[in-house]
């Protein structure tokens, strides 16, 4: 599914990649711990998931409406974004766990993630990651391994562009792939409106 440009740079991507804003938290997994052998990603069964399902259905309706009445579809899309923003604010006030997430720009695909970390994680480090996808508020948890952590700021500054390959967790990966495809569809629609 990757384009020719990716092959020219020696990369072998299996999925499309997007730059996206997500809420992220992670922790390292010690080798031999219970979590390191854990198979299968988890998806939080929460208000966020219900909002995500409603968002999916609404997006389908808006896409269908867009063929008949582009202005009405755009208005509904904007209203949906406004409601999602309010939901984000409401859910972020729900407790300490929400406070441990950091909203950031990441590079996301179905096979991995790149993000800016405040520490240099050695290649091979096992991680447990939790992502809250926007605007659906769907929480996806998945494990992976650090591939690389390159300095992302001036020398001496603790900022590292950290690349992680996800483990084979079909359920969580499917949700991430669905999210990436939906975001790409929105980007294409926004570009065609301009």
Short mmCIF file of C-alpha atoms in Angstrom, two decimals:
data_model
loop_
_atom_site.label_atom_id
_atom_site.label_comp_id
_atom_site.label_asym_id
_atom_site.label_seq_id
_atom_site.Cartn_x
_atom_site.Cartn_y
_atom_site.Cartn_z
CA UNK A 1 0.00 0.00 0.00
CA UNK A 2 2.97 2.33 0.11
CA UNK A 3 3.79 4.77 -2.62
CA UNK A 4 6.85 4.83 -4.84
CA UNK A 5 8.41 7.61 -2.80
CA UNK A 6 8.62 5.29 0.19
CA UNK A 7 10.44 2.62 -1.80
CA UNK A 8 12.95 5.19 -3.05
CA UNK A 9 13.98 5.91 0.52
CA UNK A 10 14.51 2.25 1.40
CA UNK A 11 11.40 2.05 3.57
CA UNK A 12 9.03 -0.89 3.39
CA UNK A 13 5.76 0.43 4.76
CA UNK A 14 2.79 -1.88 4.95
CA UNK A 15 0.19 0.82 5.62
CA UNK A 16 -0.50 4.45 4.85
CA UNK A 17 0.87 6.89 7.39
CA UNK A 18 -0.66 10.17 8.54
CA UNK A 19 0.37 13.04 10.78
CA UNK A 20 -2.32 13.21 13.44
CA UNK A 21 -3.05 14.76 16.83
CA UNK A 22 -3.75 12.13 19.48
CA UNK A 23 -3.60 11.86 23.24
CA UNK A 24 -0.79 9.48 24.15
CA UNK A 25 0.69 7.88 27.21
CA UNK A 26 3.16 5.04 27.43
CA UNK A 27 5.22 3.02 29.83
CA UNK A 28 8.16 0.70 29.38
CA UNK A 29 7.59 -3.01 29.85
CA UNK A 30 10.27 -4.92 31.70
CA UNK A 31 11.31 -8.15 29.99
CA UNK A 32 9.74 -11.13 31.70
CA UNK A 33 6.94 -9.06 33.24
CA UNK A 34 3.32 -10.07 32.84
CA UNK A 35 2.63 -7.37 30.23
CA UNK A 36 5.60 -8.27 28.00
CA UNK A 37 4.06 -11.55 26.92
CA UNK A 38 0.60 -10.12 26.62
CA UNK A 39 -1.05 -10.79 23.28
CA UNK A 40 -3.82 -8.73 21.79
CA UNK A 41 -4.51 -5.04 22.01
CA UNK A 42 -7.40 -3.73 23.99
CA UNK A 43 -9.94 -1.13 23.19
CA UNK A 44 -11.45 0.81 26.06
CA UNK A 45 -15.15 0.15 26.51
CA UNK A 46 -16.07 3.61 27.64
CA UNK A 47 -17.97 6.73 26.79
CA UNK A 48 -15.16 7.38 24.31
CA UNK A 49 -15.95 4.17 22.44
CA UNK A 50 -19.64 5.00 22.26
CA UNK A 51 -18.78 8.46 20.94
CA UNK A 52 -16.50 6.82 18.39
CA UNK A 53 -19.25 4.53 17.14
CA UNK A 54 -21.65 7.45 16.83
CA UNK A 55 -18.96 9.46 15.06
CA UNK A 56 -18.47 6.63 12.53
CA UNK A 57 -22.19 6.47 11.77
CA UNK A 58 -22.46 10.24 11.48
CA UNK A 59 -19.43 10.37 9.18
CA UNK A 60 -21.12 7.84 6.85
CA UNK A 61 -24.30 9.94 6.76
CA UNK A 62 -22.35 13.15 6.16
CA UNK A 63 -20.44 11.53 3.30
CA UNK A 64 -23.69 10.40 1.67
CA UNK A 65 -25.28 13.82 2.19
CA UNK A 66 -22.20 15.46 0.68
CA UNK A 67 -23.09 14.02 -2.72
CA UNK A 68 -26.50 15.72 -2.66
CA UNK A 69 -25.84 18.89 -0.64
CA UNK A 70 -22.16 19.75 -0.02
CA UNK A 71 -22.98 22.86 2.03
CA UNK A 72 -25.24 20.95 4.44
CA UNK A 73 -22.61 18.20 4.74
CA UNK A 74 -19.93 20.76 5.56
CA UNK A 75 -22.17 22.37 8.20
CA UNK A 76 -22.85 18.99 9.81
CA UNK A 77 -19.14 18.16 9.71
CA UNK A 78 -18.32 21.41 11.51
CA UNK A 79 -21.04 20.79 14.08
CA UNK A 80 -19.69 17.28 14.65
CA UNK A 81 -16.20 18.67 15.22
CA UNK A 82 -17.61 21.17 17.71
CA UNK A 83 -19.43 18.43 19.64
CA UNK A 84 -16.26 16.29 19.58
CA UNK A 85 -14.28 19.18 21.04
CA UNK A 86 -16.79 19.55 23.86
CA UNK A 87 -16.65 15.79 24.48
CA UNK A 88 -12.85 15.96 24.60
CA UNK A 89 -12.98 18.69 27.21
CA UNK A 90 -15.56 16.81 29.26
CA UNK A 91 -13.69 13.50 29.14
CA UNK A 92 -10.37 15.15 30.01
CA UNK A 93 -11.87 16.27 33.34
CA UNK A 94 -12.86 12.71 34.30
CA UNK A 95 -9.87 11.89 36.48
CA UNK A 96 -6.16 11.47 37.04
CA UNK A 97 -5.71 8.89 34.27
CA UNK A 98 -6.88 11.42 31.67
CA UNK A 99 -4.31 13.87 33.02
CA UNK A 100 -1.49 11.41 32.32
CA UNK A 101 -2.17 11.60 28.58
CA UNK A 102 -0.29 14.17 26.55
CA UNK A 103 -1.84 15.59 23.40
CA UNK A 104 0.72 15.61 20.61
CA UNK A 105 1.33 15.38 16.90
CA UNK A 106 2.36 11.86 15.90
CA UNK A 107 3.07 9.96 12.72
CA UNK A 108 0.62 7.05 12.78
CA UNK A 109 -0.04 3.97 10.68
CA UNK A 110 -1.42 0.50 11.22
CA UNK A 111 2.06 -0.90 11.86
CA UNK A 112 3.68 1.79 13.99
CA UNK A 113 3.91 5.19 15.54
CA UNK A 114 6.48 7.97 15.79
CA UNK A 115 6.25 10.59 18.51
CA UNK A 116 8.37 13.05 20.47
CA UNK A 117 9.43 11.60 23.83
CA UNK A 118 11.11 13.41 26.70
CA UNK A 119 13.57 10.57 27.18
CA UNK A 120 15.81 8.55 24.90
CA UNK A 121 14.49 5.01 24.77
CA UNK A 122 17.00 2.44 23.50
CA UNK A 123 16.09 0.43 20.39
CA UNK A 124 14.38 -2.81 21.37
CA UNK A 125 12.67 -1.33 24.43
CA UNK A 126 9.20 -2.84 24.86
CA UNK A 127 6.41 -0.30 25.37
CA UNK A 128 2.77 -0.36 26.32
CA UNK A 129 1.03 2.55 24.57
CA UNK A 130 -2.41 4.04 25.07
CA UNK A 131 -3.78 6.37 22.40
CA UNK A 132 -7.00 8.35 22.49
CA UNK A 133 -7.94 8.97 18.88
CA UNK A 134 -9.51 12.30 17.92
CA UNK A 135 -12.29 13.22 17.47
CA UNK A 136 -13.89 9.87 18.39
CA UNK A 137 -12.25 9.68 21.85
CA UNK A 138 -11.66 5.96 21.21
CA UNK A 139 -8.92 4.60 23.46
CA UNK A 140 -6.66 1.98 21.89
CA UNK A 141 -3.96 0.18 23.85
CA UNK A 142 -1.22 -1.69 22.08
CA UNK A 143 2.32 -2.91 22.69
CA UNK A 144 5.35 -2.32 20.54
CA UNK A 145 9.13 -2.04 20.39
CA UNK A 146 11.26 1.04 19.93
CA UNK A 147 13.03 1.02 16.56
CA UNK A 148 14.88 4.32 16.89
CA UNK A 149 15.04 7.44 19.06
CA UNK A 150 16.78 10.36 17.35
CA UNK A 151 17.38 13.79 18.92
CA UNK A 152 14.50 16.13 18.00
CA UNK A 153 15.74 19.39 19.46
CA UNK A 154 18.89 21.39 20.12
CA UNK A 155 21.81 19.51 21.70
CA UNK A 156 21.27 18.97 25.41
CA UNK A 157 17.48 19.23 25.16
CA UNK A 158 15.57 16.08 26.18
CA UNK A 159 13.45 15.66 23.06
CA UNK A 160 13.67 12.50 20.98
CA UNK A 161 11.72 11.50 17.86
CA UNK A 162 10.86 7.94 18.86
CA UNK A 163 9.73 5.35 16.32
CA UNK A 164 7.83 2.28 17.51
CA UNK A 165 6.76 -0.84 15.58
CA UNK A 166 3.52 -2.31 16.93
CA UNK A 167 3.32 -5.94 17.97
CA UNK A 168 0.89 -8.17 16.11
CA UNK A 169 -2.33 -7.21 17.89
CA UNK A 170 -4.98 -7.54 15.21
CA UNK A 171 -7.91 -5.94 17.01
CA UNK A 172 -6.09 -2.76 18.02
CA UNK A 173 -4.30 -2.52 14.67
CA UNK A 174 -7.63 -2.77 12.81
CA UNK A 175 -8.97 0.17 14.82
CA UNK A 176 -5.84 2.20 14.03
CA UNK A 177 -6.06 1.36 10.32
CA UNK A 178 -9.75 2.35 10.29
CA UNK A 179 -8.86 5.64 11.99
CA UNK A 180 -6.07 6.40 9.50
CA UNK A 181 -8.33 5.67 6.53
CA UNK A 182 -11.13 7.86 7.93
CA UNK A 183 -8.71 10.72 8.58
CA UNK A 184 -7.36 10.43 5.04
CA UNK A 185 -10.92 10.59 3.70
CA UNK A 186 -11.56 13.77 5.70
CA UNK A 187 -8.33 15.34 4.43
CA UNK A 188 -9.22 14.53 0.82
CA UNK A 189 -12.72 15.98 1.30
CA UNK A 190 -11.33 19.17 2.86
CA UNK A 191 -8.83 19.61 0.03
CA UNK A 192 -11.53 19.16 -2.62
CA UNK A 193 -13.63 21.88 -0.95
CA UNK A 194 -10.80 24.40 -1.28
#
